């Protein structure tokens, strides 16, 4: 069933295994932290009204449920695998950081930050097929190989930087 904390943090840890979120995880004023030795799969909403959301996997992160923070930073880290976002990632006042040290990042649903910046770093490829938007922050996208985007990357009041270390940058929509 649903995991809810009106006041206080929610911490889920599977040191040697994986985490699967199939029901909503909701926190009122506290943060949400998930740490898995292998993979994390999210198919339901993960929401913190006023706290940070930190999701760390030893391997990969796959999500089709929305991740939302009202007033906190959202951080997703996949140490050796990839991050596949098929659910929206949104924060009103915090930054968003996505890091796939040994793998790729695939953005299939919007990534939206109101007043914070957005940073994406992948060891291999970054593929963006949905909007990446920061109203008041910078957007920095760095891939060890190539970056491909077929949707808008927009920052109303900040700088946009795309870096492909050993590959190419393919832009099919205006920045």
Coordinates of C-alpha atoms in Angstrom, one line a residue:
X1 CA 0.0 0.0 0.0
X2 CA 0.8 3.7 0.0
X3 CA 3.6 5.0 2.2
X4 CA 2.8 8.4 3.8
X5 CA 4.5 10.6 6.3
X6 CA 2.7 13.9 7.1
X7 CA 5.7 15.2 9.2
X8 CA 9.1 13.6 8.9
X9 CA 11.2 11.9 6.3
X10 CA 10.8 8.6 4.5
X11 CA 13.9 6.4 4.0
X12 CA 13.9 3.2 2.0
X13 CA 17.1 1.2 1.9
X14 CA 17.9 -2.1 0.2
X15 CA 21.7 -2.3 0.6
X16 CA 22.2 -5.5 -1.4
X17 CA 19.1 -5.5 -3.5
X18 CA 16.6 -3.5 -5.5
X19 CA 13.6 -1.3 -4.7
X20 CA 10.3 -1.4 -6.6
X21 CA 7.8 1.4 -6.0
X22 CA 4.3 0.3 -7.2
X23 CA 2.2 2.5 -4.8
X24 CA 2.5 6.2 -4.0
X25 CA 5.2 7.5 -1.6
X26 CA 4.1 10.8 -0.1
X27 CA 5.8 13.1 2.4
X28 CA 4.4 16.3 3.7
X29 CA 7.2 18.3 5.3
X30 CA 10.1 15.7 5.2
X31 CA 12.3 14.5 2.5
X32 CA 12.3 11.1 0.7
X33 CA 15.5 9.0 0.3
X34 CA 15.8 5.7 -1.6
X35 CA 19.0 3.7 -1.7
X36 CA 19.5 0.4 -3.5
X37 CA 22.5 -1.7 -4.1
X38 CA 21.2 -2.7 -7.6
X39 CA 18.2 -1.1 -9.3
X40 CA 15.3 1.2 -8.5
X41 CA 12.0 0.9 -10.4
X42 CA 9.3 3.5 -9.8
X43 CA 5.8 3.0 -11.3
X44 CA 3.8 5.2 -8.9
X45 CA 4.0 8.9 -7.7
X46 CA 6.9 9.9 -5.4
X47 CA 5.9 13.3 -3.8
X48 CA 7.4 15.5 -1.1
X49 CA 5.7 18.8 -0.5
X50 CA 8.6 20.5 1.3
X51 CA 11.6 18.2 1.3
X52 CA 14.3 16.9 -0.9
X53 CA 14.0 13.7 -2.9
X54 CA 17.2 11.6 -3.2
X55 CA 17.2 8.4 -5.2
X56 CA 20.5 6.4 -5.5
X57 CA 21.0 3.1 -7.2
X58 CA 24.1 1.0 -7.5
X59 CA 23.0 0.1 -11.0
X60 CA 20.0 1.7 -12.8
X61 CA 16.9 3.8 -12.3
X62 CA 13.7 3.3 -14.3
X63 CA 10.6 5.3 -13.7
X64 CA 7.1 5.7 -15.1
X65 CA 5.6 7.4 -12.1
X66 CA 6.0 11.1 -11.5
X67 CA 8.6 12.5 -9.1
X68 CA 7.5 15.9 -7.6
X69 CA 8.9 18.1 -4.9
X70 CA 7.3 21.4 -4.0
X71 CA 10.2 23.1 -2.3
X72 CA 13.2 20.7 -2.5
X73 CA 15.9 19.5 -4.7
X74 CA 15.5 16.2 -6.7
X75 CA 18.6 14.1 -7.1
X76 CA 18.7 10.8 -9.1
X77 CA 22.0 8.9 -9.3
X78 CA 22.7 5.6 -11.1
X79 CA 26.3 4.5 -10.4
X80 CA 26.9 1.9 -13.1
X81 CA 23.7 1.8 -15.2
X82 CA 21.3 4.2 -16.9
X83 CA 18.4 6.5 -15.9
X84 CA 15.2 6.1 -17.9
X85 CA 12.6 8.7 -17.2
X86 CA 9.1 7.8 -18.5
X87 CA 7.5 9.9 -15.8
X88 CA 7.6 13.6 -15.2
X89 CA 10.1 15.1 -12.8
X90 CA 9.0 18.5 -11.3
X91 CA 10.2 20.8 -8.6
X92 CA 8.8 24.3 -7.9
X93 CA 11.8 25.8 -6.1
X94 CA 14.6 23.3 -6.1
X95 CA 17.2 22.1 -8.5
X96 CA 17.2 18.8 -10.4
X97 CA 20.3 16.7 -10.8
X98 CA 20.4 13.5 -12.8
X99 CA 23.7 11.5 -12.9
X100 CA 24.3 8.2 -14.7
X101 CA 28.0 7.8 -14.1
X102 CA 28.5 4.6 -16.1
X103 CA 25.4 4.7 -18.4
X104 CA 23.0 6.8 -20.4
X105 CA 20.1 9.1 -19.5
X106 CA 16.8 8.9 -21.5
X107 CA 14.3 11.6 -21.0
X108 CA 10.8 10.6 -22.3
X109 CA 8.6 12.9 -20.1
X110 CA 9.1 16.5 -19.1
X111 CA 11.8 17.6 -16.6
X112 CA 10.6 20.9 -15.0
X113 CA 12.2 23.2 -12.4
X114 CA 10.7 26.5 -11.4
X115 CA 13.5 28.4 -9.7
X116 CA 16.3 25.9 -9.7
X117 CA 18.7 24.7 -12.3
X118 CA 18.8 21.4 -14.1
X119 CA 22.0 19.3 -14.4
X120 CA 22.3 16.0 -16.3
X121 CA 25.5 14.1 -16.5
X122 CA 25.9 10.7 -18.3
X123 CA 28.9 8.5 -18.9
X124 CA 27.6 7.6 -22.3
X125 CA 24.6 9.1 -24.1
X126 CA 21.8 11.5 -23.3
X127 CA 18.6 11.3 -25.3
X128 CA 15.9 13.9 -24.8
X129 CA 12.4 13.3 -26.3
X130 CA 10.4 15.6 -23.9
X131 CA 10.7 19.2 -22.7
X132 CA 13.5 20.2 -20.3
X133 CA 12.6 23.5 -18.7
X134 CA 14.0 25.7 -16.0
X135 CA 12.2 29.0 -15.4
X136 CA 14.9 30.8 -13.4
X137 CA 17.9 28.5 -13.4
X138 CA 20.7 27.3 -15.7
X139 CA 20.6 24.0 -17.6
X140 CA 23.8 22.0 -18.0
X141 CA 23.8 18.7 -20.0
X142 CA 27.0 16.7 -20.3
X143 CA 27.4 13.3 -22.0
X144 CA 30.6 11.2 -22.2
X145 CA 29.6 10.4 -25.8
X146 CA 26.6 12.1 -27.6
X147 CA 23.5 14.2 -26.9
X148 CA 20.4 13.9 -29.0
X149 CA 17.3 16.1 -28.4
X150 CA 14.0 16.1 -30.3
X151 CA 12.1 18.4 -27.9
X152 CA 12.7 21.9 -26.5
X153 CA 15.4 22.7 -23.9
X154 CA 14.3 26.0 -22.3
X155 CA 15.6 28.4 -19.6
X156 CA 13.8 31.7 -19.3
X157 CA 16.5 33.4 -17.2
X158 CA 19.5 31.1 -17.3
X159 CA 22.3 29.8 -19.5
X160 CA 22.0 26.5 -21.4
X161 CA 25.2 24.5 -21.9
X162 CA 25.4 21.2 -23.8
X163 CA 28.7 19.2 -23.9
X164 CA 29.3 16.0 -25.7
X165 CA 32.8 14.9 -24.7
X166 CA 33.7 12.4 -27.5
X167 CA 30.6 12.4 -29.7
X168 CA 28.1 14.7 -31.3
X169 CA 25.2 17.0 -30.4
X170 CA 22.0 16.5 -32.5
X171 CA 19.4 19.2 -31.9
X172 CA 16.0 18.7 -33.7
X173 CA 14.1 21.4 -31.7
X174 CA 14.9 25.0 -30.8
X175 CA 16.9 25.7 -27.6

